[in-house]
Coordinates of C-alpha atoms in Angstrom, one line a residue:
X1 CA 91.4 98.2 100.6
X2 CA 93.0 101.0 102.5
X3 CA 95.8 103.0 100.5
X4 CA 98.8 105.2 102.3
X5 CA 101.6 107.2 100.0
X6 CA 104.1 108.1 102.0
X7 CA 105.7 111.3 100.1
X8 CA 108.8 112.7 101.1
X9 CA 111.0 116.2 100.5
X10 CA 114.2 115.0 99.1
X11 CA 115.1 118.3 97.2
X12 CA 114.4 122.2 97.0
X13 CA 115.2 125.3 95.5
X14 CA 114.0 128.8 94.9
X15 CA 111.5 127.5 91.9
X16 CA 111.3 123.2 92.0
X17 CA 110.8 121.7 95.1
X18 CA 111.4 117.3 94.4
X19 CA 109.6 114.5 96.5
X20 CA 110.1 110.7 96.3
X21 CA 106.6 109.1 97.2
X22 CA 106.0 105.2 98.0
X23 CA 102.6 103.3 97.6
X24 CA 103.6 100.5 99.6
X25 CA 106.1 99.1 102.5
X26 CA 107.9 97.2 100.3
X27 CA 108.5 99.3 97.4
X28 CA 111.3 101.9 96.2
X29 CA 110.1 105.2 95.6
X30 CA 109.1 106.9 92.9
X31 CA 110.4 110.9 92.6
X32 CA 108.1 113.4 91.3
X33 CA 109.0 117.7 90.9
X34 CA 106.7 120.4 91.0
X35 CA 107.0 124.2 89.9
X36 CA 106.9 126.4 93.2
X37 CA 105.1 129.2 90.8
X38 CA 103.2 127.6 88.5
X39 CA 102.1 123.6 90.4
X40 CA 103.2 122.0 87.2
X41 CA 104.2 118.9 88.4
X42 CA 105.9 115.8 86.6
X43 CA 107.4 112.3 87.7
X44 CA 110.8 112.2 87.2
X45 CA 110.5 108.2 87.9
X46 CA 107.7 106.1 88.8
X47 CA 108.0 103.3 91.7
X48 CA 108.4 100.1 90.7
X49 CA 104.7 99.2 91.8
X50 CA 103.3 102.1 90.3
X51 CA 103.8 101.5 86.7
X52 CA 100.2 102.5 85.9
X53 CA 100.9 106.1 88.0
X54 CA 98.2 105.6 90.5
X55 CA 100.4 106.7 93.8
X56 CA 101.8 109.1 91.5
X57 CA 98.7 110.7 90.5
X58 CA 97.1 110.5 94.5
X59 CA 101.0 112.2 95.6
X60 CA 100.7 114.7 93.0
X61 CA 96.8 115.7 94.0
X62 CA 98.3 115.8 97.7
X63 CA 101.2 118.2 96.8
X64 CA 98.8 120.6 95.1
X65 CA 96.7 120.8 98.0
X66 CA 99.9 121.9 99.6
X67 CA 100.8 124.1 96.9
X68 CA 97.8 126.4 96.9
X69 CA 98.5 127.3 100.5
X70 CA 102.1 127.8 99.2
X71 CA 103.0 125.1 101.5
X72 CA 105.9 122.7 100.9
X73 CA 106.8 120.3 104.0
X74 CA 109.3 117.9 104.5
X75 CA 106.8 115.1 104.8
X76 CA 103.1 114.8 103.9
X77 CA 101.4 111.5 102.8
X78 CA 97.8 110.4 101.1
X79 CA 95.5 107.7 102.6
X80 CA 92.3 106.5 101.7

């Protein structure tokens, strides 16, 4: 089974940047923020389909690949 999050920017300031993510074409999105000095990140809300945090935990390991090359794009996405 092939997996695609779709992650999105949807907010950003001088420390937190926020991104909604979605596991699936026919889900809402889940929001997750992360700490542009520190990489602690936390979900704000999970998607609907992702009540276990599996496309939460796969966006968040994406965004820290990001984050160590202090890298924070509008759009990014995980697939498998």
């Amino acid at each position: 089974m092939a997996i695609y999050i779709e992650i999105r920017k949807i907010f950003e300031n001088e420390n937190l940047v926020h991104y909604e993510y979605s596991g699936s074409m026919d889900s809402d999105y889940g929001v997750l923020k992360i700490n542009k000095i520190t990489a602690d990140m936390e979900v704000i809300r999970f998607a609907k389909n992702d009540k276990e945090g599996f496309y939460a935990s796969k966006a968040c390991m994406k965004l820290y690949e990001h984050w160590k090359k202090r890298e924070f794009p509008e759009t990014t996405f995980w697939a498998s």
